[in-house]
PDB file of C-alpha atoms and ligand atoms in Angstrom:
ATOM      1  CA  MET A  50     243.561  -8.692 130.006  1.00  0.00           C
ATOM      2  CA  SER A  51     247.192  -9.239 129.014  1.00  0.00           C
ATOM      3  CA  SER A  52     249.904  -7.451 130.993  1.00  0.00           C
ATOM      4  CA  PRO A  53     250.939  -4.084 129.516  1.00  0.00           C
ATOM      5  CA  GLY A  54     254.646  -4.947 130.012  1.00  0.00           C
ATOM      6  CA  PRO A  55     257.293  -2.702 131.523  1.00  0.00           C
ATOM      7  CA  ARG A  56     256.711   1.061 131.097  1.00  0.00           C
ATOM      8  CA  ARG A  57     260.420   1.737 130.629  1.00  0.00           C
ATOM      9  CA  LEU A  58     263.161  -0.190 128.865  1.00  0.00           C
ATOM     10  CA  PRO A  59     266.842   0.375 129.687  1.00  0.00           C
ATOM     11  CA  THR A  60     268.055   0.499 126.039  1.00  0.00           C
ATOM     12  CA  LEU A  61     269.089   4.184 126.007  1.00  0.00           C
ATOM     13  CA  GLN A  62     270.217   4.466 129.605  1.00  0.00           C
ATOM     14  CA  GLY A  63     273.090   6.971 129.848  1.00  0.00           C
ATOM     15  CA  ARG A  64     272.542   8.254 126.292  1.00  0.00           C
ATOM     16  CA  LEU A  65     271.469  11.794 125.426  1.00  0.00           C
ATOM     17  CA  VAL A  66     268.760  12.285 122.804  1.00  0.00           C
ATOM     18  CA  THR A  67     268.372  15.868 121.585  1.00  0.00           C
ATOM     19  CA  THR A  68     265.303  17.106 119.721  1.00  0.00           C
ATOM     20  CA  LEU A  69     266.117  20.103 117.511  1.00  0.00           C
ATOM     21  CA  PHE A  70     262.927  21.435 115.980  1.00  0.00           C
ATOM     22  CA  PHE A  71     263.481  24.517 113.842  1.00  0.00           C
ATOM     23  CA  GLU A  72     259.782  24.432 112.836  1.00  0.00           C
ATOM     24  CA  PRO A  73     256.697  24.144 115.062  1.00  0.00           C
ATOM     25  CA  SER A  74     255.528  20.706 116.158  1.00  0.00           C
ATOM     26  CA  THR A  75     253.200  19.210 118.745  1.00  0.00           C
ATOM     27  CA  ARG A  76     252.857  15.511 117.944  1.00  0.00           C
ATOM     28  CA  THR A  77     256.212  14.563 116.409  1.00  0.00           C
ATOM     29  CA  ARG A  78     258.364  16.320 118.940  1.00  0.00           C
ATOM     30  CA  SER A  79     256.432  15.149 122.004  1.00  0.00           C
ATOM     31  CA  SER A  80     256.223  11.571 120.810  1.00  0.00           C
ATOM     32  CA  PHE A  81     259.971  11.391 120.074  1.00  0.00           C
ATOM     33  CA  GLU A  82     260.629  12.754 123.569  1.00  0.00           C
ATOM     34  CA  ILE A  83     258.183  10.347 125.228  1.00  0.00           C
ATOM     35  CA  ALA A  84     259.684   7.483 123.194  1.00  0.00           C
ATOM     36  CA  ALA A  85     263.219   8.442 124.257  1.00  0.00           C
ATOM     37  CA  ARG A  86     262.216   8.613 127.938  1.00  0.00           C
ATOM     38  CA  ARG A  87     260.469   5.222 127.704  1.00  0.00           C
ATOM     39  CA  LEU A  88     263.851   3.879 126.580  1.00  0.00           C
ATOM     40  CA  SER A  89     265.490   5.564 129.631  1.00  0.00           C
ATOM     41  CA  ALA A  90     267.375   8.243 127.651  1.00  0.00           C
ATOM     42  CA  ASP A  91     268.223  11.720 128.920  1.00  0.00           C
ATOM     43  CA  VAL A  92     266.417  14.222 126.705  1.00  0.00           C
ATOM     44  CA  ALA A  93     267.492  17.756 125.799  1.00  0.00           C
ATOM     45  CA  SER A  94     264.997  19.810 123.897  1.00  0.00           C
ATOM     46  CA  PHE A  95     266.093  22.791 121.801  1.00  0.00           C
ATOM     47  CA  ALA A  96     263.769  25.803 121.491  1.00  0.00           C
ATOM     48  CA  PRO A  97     264.897  28.072 118.608  1.00  0.00           C
ATOM     49  CA  ALA A  98     263.128  31.253 119.755  1.00  0.00           C
ATOM     50  CA  SER A  99     264.946  31.385 123.098  1.00  0.00           C
ATOM     51  CA  SER A 100     268.292  30.053 121.819  1.00  0.00           C
ATOM     52  CA  ALA A 101     271.552  31.651 120.640  1.00  0.00           C
ATOM     53  CA  LEU A 102     270.190  31.391 117.062  1.00  0.00           C
ATOM     54  CA  ALA A 103     268.593  34.737 117.927  1.00  0.00           C
ATOM     55  CA  LYS A 104     272.147  36.069 118.476  1.00  0.00           C
ATOM     56  CA  GLY A 105     273.226  34.877 115.026  1.00  0.00           C
ATOM     57  CA  GLU A 106     274.661  31.450 115.859  1.00  0.00           C
ATOM     58  CA  SER A 107     274.555  29.145 112.827  1.00  0.00           C
ATOM     59  CA  LEU A 108     272.581  25.933 112.585  1.00  0.00           C
ATOM     60  CA  LEU A 109     275.769  23.900 112.363  1.00  0.00           C
ATOM     61  CA  ASP A 110     277.338  25.533 115.418  1.00  0.00           C
ATOM     62  CA  THR A 111     274.081  24.997 117.335  1.00  0.00           C
ATOM     63  CA  VAL A 112     274.132  21.297 116.496  1.00  0.00           C
ATOM     64  CA  ARG A 113     277.828  20.970 117.348  1.00  0.00           C
ATOM     65  CA  THR A 114     277.107  22.571 120.741  1.00  0.00           C
ATOM     66  CA  TYR A 115     274.694  19.754 121.607  1.00  0.00           C
ATOM     67  CA  VAL A 116     277.170  17.186 120.342  1.00  0.00           C
ATOM     68  CA  ALA A 117     279.823  18.722 122.621  1.00  0.00           C
ATOM     69  CA  MET A 118     277.395  18.191 125.530  1.00  0.00           C
ATOM     70  CA  GLY A 119     277.223  14.498 124.693  1.00  0.00           C
ATOM     71  CA  ALA A 120     274.218  14.159 122.390  1.00  0.00           C
ATOM     72  CA  GLU A 121     274.488  10.882 120.457  1.00  0.00           C
ATOM     73  CA  LEU A 122     271.054  10.792 118.844  1.00  0.00           C
ATOM     74  CA  LEU A 123     269.725  13.934 117.196  1.00  0.00           C
ATOM     75  CA  VAL A 124     266.115  14.280 116.055  1.00  0.00           C
ATOM     76  CA  ILE A 125     265.875  17.179 113.616  1.00  0.00           C
ATOM     77  CA  ARG A 126     263.041  19.065 111.923  1.00  0.00           C
ATOM     78  CA  HIS A 127     263.778  21.939 109.566  1.00  0.00           C
ATOM     79  CA  ARG A 128     261.800  24.005 107.083  1.00  0.00           C
ATOM     80  CA  SER A 129     264.392  23.346 104.350  1.00  0.00           C
ATOM     81  CA  SER A 130     264.583  20.035 102.515  1.00  0.00           C
ATOM     82  CA  GLY A 131     267.783  18.058 103.047  1.00  0.00           C
ATOM     83  CA  VAL A 132     268.972  19.680 106.294  1.00  0.00           C
ATOM     84  CA  PRO A 133     269.016  16.491 108.451  1.00  0.00           C
ATOM     85  CA  ALA A 134     270.984  14.590 105.777  1.00  0.00           C
ATOM     86  CA  ALA A 135     273.458  17.480 105.314  1.00  0.00           C
ATOM     87  CA  LEU A 136     274.014  17.720 109.078  1.00  0.00           C
ATOM     88  CA  ALA A 137     274.561  13.981 109.370  1.00  0.00           C
ATOM     89  CA  GLN A 138     277.151  14.153 106.596  1.00  0.00           C
ATOM     90  CA  ASP A 139     278.924  17.056 108.241  1.00  0.00           C
ATOM     91  CA  LEU A 140     279.011  15.314 111.625  1.00  0.00           C
ATOM     92  CA  HIS A 141     280.340  12.077 110.161  1.00  0.00           C
ATOM     93  CA  ALA A 142     282.933  13.968 108.104  1.00  0.00           C
ATOM     94  CA  THR A 143     284.188  15.627 111.296  1.00  0.00           C
ATOM     95  CA  GLY A 144     284.541  12.254 113.020  1.00  0.00           C
ATOM     96  CA  HIS A 145     281.374  12.246 115.171  1.00  0.00           C
ATOM     97  CA  ASP A 146     279.536   8.950 115.474  1.00  0.00           C
ATOM     98  CA  ILE A 147     276.093  10.523 115.803  1.00  0.00           C
ATOM     99  CA  ALA A 148     272.731   9.137 114.716  1.00  0.00           C
ATOM    100  CA  VAL A 149     270.511  11.728 113.023  1.00  0.00           C
ATOM    101  CA  LEU A 150     266.782  11.161 112.607  1.00  0.00           C
ATOM    102  CA  ASN A 151     264.732  13.199 110.164  1.00  0.00           C
ATOM    103  CA  ALA A 152     261.578  14.497 111.893  1.00  0.00           C
ATOM    104  CA  GLY A 153     260.384  16.355 108.781  1.00  0.00           C
ATOM    105  CA  ASP A 154     262.426  18.431 106.313  1.00  0.00           C
ATOM    106  CA  GLY A 155     260.731  21.042 104.158  1.00  0.00           C
ATOM    107  CA  LEU A 156     258.604  19.486 101.448  1.00  0.00           C
ATOM    108  CA  HIS A 157     260.919  16.512 101.154  1.00  0.00           C
ATOM    109  CA  SER A 158     260.038  13.805 103.661  1.00  0.00           C
ATOM    110  CA  HIS A 159     258.616  12.839 107.038  1.00  0.00           C
ATOM    111  CA  PRO A 160     259.708   9.207 107.382  1.00  0.00           C
ATOM    112  CA  SER A 161     258.509   8.507 110.922  1.00  0.00           C
ATOM    113  CA  GLN A 162     255.015   9.777 110.020  1.00  0.00           C
ATOM    114  CA  ALA A 163     254.890   7.417 107.033  1.00  0.00           C
ATOM    115  CA  LEU A 164     255.924   4.510 109.260  1.00  0.00           C
ATOM    116  CA  LEU A 165     253.250   5.225 111.834  1.00  0.00           C
ATOM    117  CA  ASP A 166     250.691   5.583 109.029  1.00  0.00           C
ATOM    118  CA  LEU A 167     251.728   2.160 107.703  1.00  0.00           C
ATOM    119  CA  PHE A 168     251.378   0.702 111.186  1.00  0.00           C
ATOM    120  CA  THR A 169     247.939   2.311 111.650  1.00  0.00           C
ATOM    121  CA  LEU A 170     246.705   0.894 108.339  1.00  0.00           C
ATOM    122  CA  ALA A 171     248.232  -2.541 108.958  1.00  0.00           C
ATOM    123  CA  ARG A 172     246.522  -2.629 112.346  1.00  0.00           C
ATOM    124  CA  HIS A 173     243.236  -1.534 110.854  1.00  0.00           C
ATOM    125  CA  PHE A 174     243.264  -4.185 108.125  1.00  0.00           C
ATOM    126  CA  SER A 175     244.737  -6.949 110.262  1.00  0.00           C
ATOM    127  CA  PRO A 176     244.035  -6.162 113.938  1.00  0.00           C
ATOM    128  CA  GLN A 177     245.188  -9.498 115.368  1.00  0.00           C
ATOM    129  CA  GLN A 178     248.471  -9.541 113.535  1.00  0.00           C
ATOM    130  CA  PRO A 179     249.376  -6.251 111.854  1.00  0.00           C
ATOM    131  CA  THR A 180     251.606  -7.055 108.901  1.00  0.00           C
ATOM    132  CA  LEU A 181     252.608  -5.082 105.824  1.00  0.00           C
ATOM    133  CA  GLN A 182     251.165  -7.856 103.627  1.00  0.00           C
ATOM    134  CA  ALA A 183     247.761  -6.636 104.816  1.00  0.00           C
ATOM    135  CA  LEU A 184     248.302  -3.547 102.651  1.00  0.00           C
ATOM    136  CA  ALA A 185     249.282  -5.275  99.419  1.00  0.00           C
ATOM    137  CA  GLY A 186     246.668  -4.762  96.703  1.00  0.00           C
ATOM    138  CA  ARG A 187     244.691  -2.191  98.736  1.00  0.00           C
ATOM    139  CA  THR A 188     243.769   1.114  97.151  1.00  0.00           C
ATOM    140  CA  ILE A 189     244.584   4.203  99.205  1.00  0.00           C
ATOM    141  CA  ALA A 190     243.425   7.700  98.242  1.00  0.00           C
ATOM    142  CA  ILE A 191     245.634  10.628  99.317  1.00  0.00           C
ATOM    143  CA  VAL A 192     243.627  13.834  99.095  1.00  0.00           C
ATOM    144  CA  GLY A 193     244.447  17.525  99.370  1.00  0.00           C
ATOM    145  CA  ASP A 194     247.542  19.697  99.425  1.00  0.00           C
ATOM    146  CA  ILE A 195     249.989  17.163  98.003  1.00  0.00           C
ATOM    147  CA  LEU A 196     252.348  19.831  96.636  1.00  0.00           C
ATOM    148  CA  HIS A 197     253.340  21.175 100.057  1.00  0.00           C
ATOM    149  CA  SER A 198     253.199  17.877 101.905  1.00  0.00           C
ATOM    150  CA  ARG A 199     256.264  15.921 102.983  1.00  0.00           C
ATOM    151  CA  VAL A 200     253.817  13.459 104.570  1.00  0.00           C
ATOM    152  CA  ALA A 201     252.331  12.714 101.137  1.00  0.00           C
ATOM    153  CA  ARG A 202     255.785  12.255  99.611  1.00  0.00           C
ATOM    154  CA  SER A 203     256.914   9.834 102.319  1.00  0.00           C
ATOM    155  CA  ASN A 204     253.639   7.927 102.083  1.00  0.00           C
ATOM    156  CA  LEU A 205     254.013   7.612  98.319  1.00  0.00           C
ATOM    157  CA  TRP A 206     257.290   5.784  98.880  1.00  0.00           C
ATOM    158  CA  SER A 207     256.078   3.613 101.738  1.00  0.00           C
ATOM    159  CA  LEU A 208     252.652   2.674 100.358  1.00  0.00           C
ATOM    160  CA  SER A 209     253.971   1.872  96.896  1.00  0.00           C
ATOM    161  CA  GLY A 210     256.759  -0.107  98.582  1.00  0.00           C
ATOM    162  CA  VAL A 211     254.265  -2.446 100.253  1.00  0.00           C
ATOM    163  CA  GLY A 212     252.222  -2.996  97.100  1.00  0.00           C
ATOM    164  CA  ALA A 213     249.317  -0.582  97.613  1.00  0.00           C
ATOM    165  CA  ARG A 214     247.679   1.249  94.692  1.00  0.00           C
ATOM    166  CA  ILE A 215     247.544   5.024  95.122  1.00  0.00           C
ATOM    167  CA  HIS A 216     244.928   7.535  94.031  1.00  0.00           C
ATOM    168  CA  LEU A 217     246.091  11.145  94.402  1.00  0.00           C
ATOM    169  CA  CYS A 218     243.390  13.808  94.362  1.00  0.00           C
ATOM    170  CA  GLY A 219     243.527  17.593  94.549  1.00  0.00           C
ATOM    171  CA  PRO A 220     243.202  20.771  92.484  1.00  0.00           C
ATOM    172  CA  SER A 221     245.960  21.294  89.896  1.00  0.00           C
ATOM    173  CA  ALA A 222     247.492  24.168  91.929  1.00  0.00           C
ATOM    174  CA  LEU A 223     248.109  21.728  94.794  1.00  0.00           C
ATOM    175  CA  LEU A 224     248.651  18.563  92.786  1.00  0.00           C
ATOM    176  CA  PRO A 225     250.652  19.176  89.604  1.00  0.00           C
ATOM    177  CA  LYS A 226     250.453  16.477  86.921  1.00  0.00           C
ATOM    178  CA  CYS A 227     254.172  15.681  87.368  1.00  0.00           C
ATOM    179  CA  PHE A 228     253.292  13.736  90.558  1.00  0.00           C
ATOM    180  CA  ALA A 229     252.257  10.860  88.288  1.00  0.00           C
ATOM    181  CA  ASP A 230     256.024  10.290  87.705  1.00  0.00           C
ATOM    182  CA  PHE A 231     257.063  10.860  91.311  1.00  0.00           C
ATOM    183  CA  LEU A 232     258.218   7.280  91.887  1.00  0.00           C
ATOM    184  CA  ALA A 233     260.596   7.346  88.931  1.00  0.00           C
ATOM    185  CA  ALA A 234     263.085   9.295  91.098  1.00  0.00           C
ATOM    186  CA  MET A 235     265.292   7.706  93.741  1.00  0.00           C
ATOM    187  CA  PRO A 236     263.721   7.128  97.208  1.00  0.00           C
ATOM    188  CA  PRO A 237     265.062   9.557  99.828  1.00  0.00           C
ATOM    189  CA  GLY A 238     268.268   8.441 101.491  1.00  0.00           C
ATOM    190  CA  CYS A 239     268.636   5.345  99.285  1.00  0.00           C
ATOM    191  CA  GLY A 240     270.922   4.299  96.515  1.00  0.00           C
ATOM    192  CA  PRO A 241     269.117   2.197  93.937  1.00  0.00           C
ATOM    193  CA  ASP A 242     265.462   1.594  94.756  1.00  0.00           C
ATOM    194  CA  PRO A 243     265.268  -1.545  96.951  1.00  0.00           C
ATOM    195  CA  VAL A 244     261.679  -2.204  95.792  1.00  0.00           C
ATOM    196  CA  PRO A 245     261.737  -4.212  92.533  1.00  0.00           C
ATOM    197  CA  GLN A 246     258.411  -2.937  91.240  1.00  0.00           C
ATOM    198  CA  ARG A 247     256.223  -0.094  92.420  1.00  0.00           C
ATOM    199  CA  GLY A 248     252.623   0.380  91.353  1.00  0.00           C
ATOM    200  CA  LYS A 249     251.367   3.359  89.386  1.00  0.00           C
ATOM    201  CA  ILE A 250     250.080   6.615  90.843  1.00  0.00           C
ATOM    202  CA  HIS A 251     246.701   7.668  89.471  1.00  0.00           C
ATOM    203  CA  ILE A 252     245.813  11.359  89.544  1.00  0.00           C
ATOM    204  CA  PHE A 253     242.218  12.539  89.927  1.00  0.00           C
ATOM    205  CA  ARG A 254     240.722  16.020  90.017  1.00  0.00           C
ATOM    206  CA  ASP A 255     237.263  14.776  90.926  1.00  0.00           C
ATOM    207  CA  LEU A 256     236.959  13.634  94.526  1.00  0.00           C
ATOM    208  CA  ASP A 257     234.031  11.264  93.999  1.00  0.00           C
ATOM    209  CA  GLU A 258     235.954   9.429  91.278  1.00  0.00           C
ATOM    210  CA  ALA A 259     239.094   9.274  93.417  1.00  0.00           C
ATOM    211  CA  LEU A 260     237.182   7.781  96.355  1.00  0.00           C
ATOM    212  CA  THR A 261     235.279   5.127  94.434  1.00  0.00           C
ATOM    213  CA  ASP A 262     235.952   1.705  95.997  1.00  0.00           C
ATOM    214  CA  VAL A 263     239.089   2.758  97.900  1.00  0.00           C
ATOM    215  CA  ASP A 264     240.110   0.934 101.096  1.00  0.00           C
ATOM    216  CA  ALA A 265     241.447   3.959 103.015  1.00  0.00           C
ATOM    217  CA  VAL A 266     241.621   7.731 102.665  1.00  0.00           C
ATOM    218  CA  MET A 267     244.529   9.916 103.781  1.00  0.00           C
ATOM    219  CA  THR A 268     243.795  13.602 104.027  1.00  0.00           C
ATOM    220  CA  LEU A 269     246.388  16.356 104.301  1.00  0.00           C
ATOM    221  CA  ARG A 270     246.343  19.754 105.900  1.00  0.00           C
ATOM    222  CA  LEU A 271     246.027  22.713 103.593  1.00  0.00           C
ATOM    223  CA  GLN A 272     249.459  24.172 104.386  1.00  0.00           C
ATOM    224  CA  GLN A 273     248.686  27.865 104.280  1.00  0.00           C
ATOM    225  CA  GLU A 274     252.103  28.801 105.713  1.00  0.00           C
ATOM    226  CA  ARG A 275     253.820  27.266 102.655  1.00  0.00           C
ATOM    227  CA  ALA A 276     251.261  28.069  99.966  1.00  0.00           C
ATOM    228  CA  GLN A 277     251.373  31.056  97.664  1.00  0.00           C
ATOM    229  CA  LYS A 278     248.379  33.362  97.685  1.00  0.00           C
ATOM    230  CA  HIS A 279     245.409  32.338  95.543  1.00  0.00           C
ATOM    231  CA  GLN A 280     246.368  28.663  95.277  1.00  0.00           C
ATOM    232  CA  VAL A 281     242.836  28.021  96.506  1.00  0.00           C
ATOM    233  CA  THR A 282     239.981  30.378  95.764  1.00  0.00           C
ATOM    234  CA  SER A 283     238.350  30.096  99.203  1.00  0.00           C
ATOM    235  CA  LEU A 284     238.312  27.655 102.083  1.00  0.00           C
ATOM    236  CA  GLU A 285     234.588  27.087 101.531  1.00  0.00           C
ATOM    237  CA  ASP A 286     235.175  26.143  97.876  1.00  0.00           C
ATOM    238  CA  TYR A 287     238.043  23.903  98.881  1.00  0.00           C
ATOM    239  CA  HIS A 288     235.887  22.099 101.436  1.00  0.00           C
ATOM    240  CA  ARG A 289     233.050  21.732  98.923  1.00  0.00           C
ATOM    241  CA  ASN A 290     235.363  20.209  96.297  1.00  0.00           C
ATOM    242  CA  TYR A 291     237.972  18.321  98.329  1.00  0.00           C
ATOM    243  CA  GLY A 292     236.743  18.165 101.935  1.00  0.00           C
ATOM    244  CA  ILE A 293     236.052  14.667 103.288  1.00  0.00           C
ATOM    245  CA  THR A 294     232.681  14.175 104.981  1.00  0.00           C
ATOM    246  CA  HIS A 295     230.608  11.157 105.989  1.00  0.00           C
ATOM    247  CA  GLY A 296     228.570  11.706 102.797  1.00  0.00           C
ATOM    248  CA  ARG A 297     231.626  11.626 100.540  1.00  0.00           C
ATOM    249  CA  LEU A 298     232.828   8.400 102.166  1.00  0.00           C
ATOM    250  CA  LYS A 299     229.775   6.539 100.802  1.00  0.00           C
ATOM    251  CA  ARG A 300     231.764   6.144  97.560  1.00  0.00           C
ATOM    252  CA  CYS A 301     234.456   4.119  99.343  1.00  0.00           C
ATOM    253  CA  ARG A 302     234.288   0.525 100.521  1.00  0.00           C
ATOM    254  CA  PRO A 303     232.127   0.086 103.657  1.00  0.00           C
ATOM    255  CA  GLY A 304     233.838   1.226 106.864  1.00  0.00           C
ATOM    256  CA  THR A 305     236.770   2.860 105.036  1.00  0.00           C
ATOM    257  CA  PRO A 306     239.006   4.628 107.571  1.00  0.00           C
ATOM    258  CA  VAL A 307     240.249   8.204 107.232  1.00  0.00           C
ATOM    259  CA  LEU A 308     243.752   9.223 108.303  1.00  0.00           C
ATOM    260  CA  HIS A 309     245.158  12.717 108.864  1.00  0.00           C
ATOM    261  CA  PRO A 310     248.654  13.535 110.172  1.00  0.00           C
ATOM    262  CA  GLY A 311     247.433  16.578 112.125  1.00  0.00           C
ATOM    263  CA  PRO A 312     247.142  19.397 112.852  1.00  0.00           C
ATOM    264  CA  VAL A 313     243.715  19.470 111.188  1.00  0.00           C
ATOM    265  CA  ASN A 314     241.839  22.484 109.807  1.00  0.00           C
ATOM    266  CA  ARG A 315     238.322  21.516 110.839  1.00  0.00           C
ATOM    267  CA  ASP A 316     235.715  21.927 108.103  1.00  0.00           C
ATOM    268  CA  VAL A 317     238.429  22.511 105.499  1.00  0.00           C
ATOM    269  CA  GLU A 318     240.066  19.163 104.677  1.00  0.00           C
ATOM    270  CA  LEU A 319     237.790  17.167 107.010  1.00  0.00           C
ATOM    271  CA  SER A 320     234.326  17.912 108.367  1.00  0.00           C
ATOM    272  CA  SER A 321     234.302  18.526 112.084  1.00  0.00           C
ATOM    273  CA  GLU A 322     231.751  15.722 112.438  1.00  0.00           C
ATOM    274  CA  LEU A 323     234.215  13.268 110.892  1.00  0.00           C
ATOM    275  CA  VAL A 324     237.104  14.479 113.059  1.00  0.00           C
ATOM    276  CA  ASN A 325     234.893  13.713 116.069  1.00  0.00           C
ATOM    277  CA  ASP A 326     234.046  10.196 114.837  1.00  0.00           C
ATOM    278  CA  PRO A 327     236.738   7.785 116.103  1.00  0.00           C
ATOM    279  CA  GLN A 328     235.115   4.852 114.239  1.00  0.00           C
ATOM    280  CA  ARG A 329     236.003   6.427 110.892  1.00  0.00           C
ATOM    281  CA  CYS A 330     238.714   8.983 111.634  1.00  0.00           C
ATOM    282  CA  LEU A 331     241.915   7.349 112.956  1.00  0.00           C
ATOM    283  CA  MET A 332     243.788  10.589 113.779  1.00  0.00           C
ATOM    284  CA  HIS A 333     244.112   9.791 117.458  1.00  0.00           C
ATOM    285  CA  GLN A 334     245.168   6.205 116.787  1.00  0.00           C
ATOM    286  CA  GLN A 335     247.896   7.615 114.513  1.00  0.00           C
ATOM    287  CA  VAL A 336     249.120   9.893 117.301  1.00  0.00           C
ATOM    288  CA  GLY A 337     249.077   6.994 119.769  1.00  0.00           C
ATOM    289  CA  HIS A 338     251.086   4.795 117.387  1.00  0.00           C
ATOM    290  CA  GLY A 339     253.686   7.568 117.048  1.00  0.00           C
ATOM    291  CA  VAL A 340     255.208   6.658 120.410  1.00  0.00           C
ATOM    292  CA  PRO A 341     255.921   2.919 119.847  1.00  0.00           C
ATOM    293  CA  VAL A 342     256.972   3.507 116.234  1.00  0.00           C
ATOM    294  CA  ARG A 343     259.475   6.188 117.314  1.00  0.00           C
ATOM    295  CA  MET A 344     260.618   3.948 120.186  1.00  0.00           C
ATOM    296  CA  ALA A 345     261.379   1.306 117.569  1.00  0.00           C
ATOM    297  CA  LEU A 346     263.412   3.796 115.499  1.00  0.00           C
ATOM    298  CA  LEU A 347     265.423   4.976 118.509  1.00  0.00           C
ATOM    299  CA  TYR A 348     265.871   1.366 119.621  1.00  0.00           C
ATOM    300  CA  LEU A 349     267.305   0.360 116.243  1.00  0.00           C
ATOM    301  CA  LEU A 350     269.683   3.312 116.201  1.00  0.00           C
ATOM    302  CA  ALA A 351     270.783   2.629 119.762  1.00  0.00           C
ATOM    303  CA  THR A 352     271.574  -0.987 118.961  1.00  0.00           C
ATOM    304  CA  THR A 353     273.732   0.237 116.053  1.00  0.00           C
ATOM    305  CA  LEU A 354     275.585   2.619 118.369  1.00  0.00           C
ATOM    306  CA  ASN A 355     275.998  -0.140 120.975  1.00  0.00           C
ATOM    307  CA  ALA A 356     277.315  -2.568 118.353  1.00  0.00           C
ATOM    308  CA  ARG A 357     279.875  -0.015 117.089  1.00  0.00           C
ATOM    309  CA  GLU A 358     281.100   0.598 120.631  1.00  0.00           C
ATOM    310  CA  ASP A 359     281.553  -3.134 121.187  1.00  0.00           C
ATOM    311  CA  THR A 360     283.813  -3.570 118.136  1.00  0.00           C
TER     312      THR A 360
HETATM  313  N1  LIG B  49     252.576  17.464 111.018  1.00  0.00           N
HETATM  314  C1  LIG B  49     252.844  17.169 109.633  1.00  0.00           C
HETATM  315  C2  LIG B  49     254.168  17.745 109.177  1.00  0.00           C
HETATM  316  O1  LIG B  49     254.917  18.239 109.986  1.00  0.00           O
HETATM  317  C3  LIG B  49     251.715  17.559 108.753  1.00  0.00           C
HETATM  318  C4  LIG B  49     251.344  19.024 108.738  1.00  0.00           C
HETATM  319  O2  LIG B  49     252.004  19.866 109.325  1.00  0.00           O
HETATM  320  O3  LIG B  49     250.338  19.300 108.086  1.00  0.00           O
HETATM  321  O4  LIG B  49     254.456  17.695 107.996  1.00  0.00           O
END
């Protein structure tokens, strides 16, 4: 067996990483914190419920407080779209050289999840040498509550960027027709689109049609905390029409993997039997890949900070 390598790298030694999660999280927050510690950072973790936010302190003043304590890398999740970008702008405008990482903002984007999903798929299709080329020309179905999902939006950008074809499937209340034109907008955080040509998005209402001959299936949580009442008639109906089961997967190519960003509603978007089948359901692989992928992001940002300090 090859050596696992050092458990800790010194890259972020002496630097303070702060995770500011204004929305609940299990996987993203813990994996950013584990990643930061594996790079030898100090980690401060902000808990909104027991913070001075409860005394009326603003978001901006909260962030500036951590910056005053020496935070140089901020990892931020917020229920409103655009908050991490707005904070980064404010900090740069006030002369702070701080790196801000988006850990999920409203319905807008969840970039680190999309990267770990890409890595999981690349590793599945090309285990010896995971490369993005392994995804070109593959067909990926994204099924479920697309409307409320920042994970779906980020995956639309990343999958179309590496040349995959995308089938979107869900009821019209959770997948409006306008998603067919989603890629005509500008990718988040970019100027002109760096990808010369993106494939088309195909929208399906019928799950069996959407799954026919696909190479991978991504399912999404039914986000009841964001949904309006009556967007789905009942959870049983939803599972019958859009739930992924071993039986439904027979339409796909043999051995097609199923991804889910978690947390999962068992027997709603995925059958419990499938969640418990690690051969088909890659949820736990995705979680495991979250740590090295987030280490890579922190590593890249740290090298930028180091380079700026050296000039
Ligand atoms: N954990 C993911 C997110 O924060 C997916 C979800 O919550 O359903 O967007």
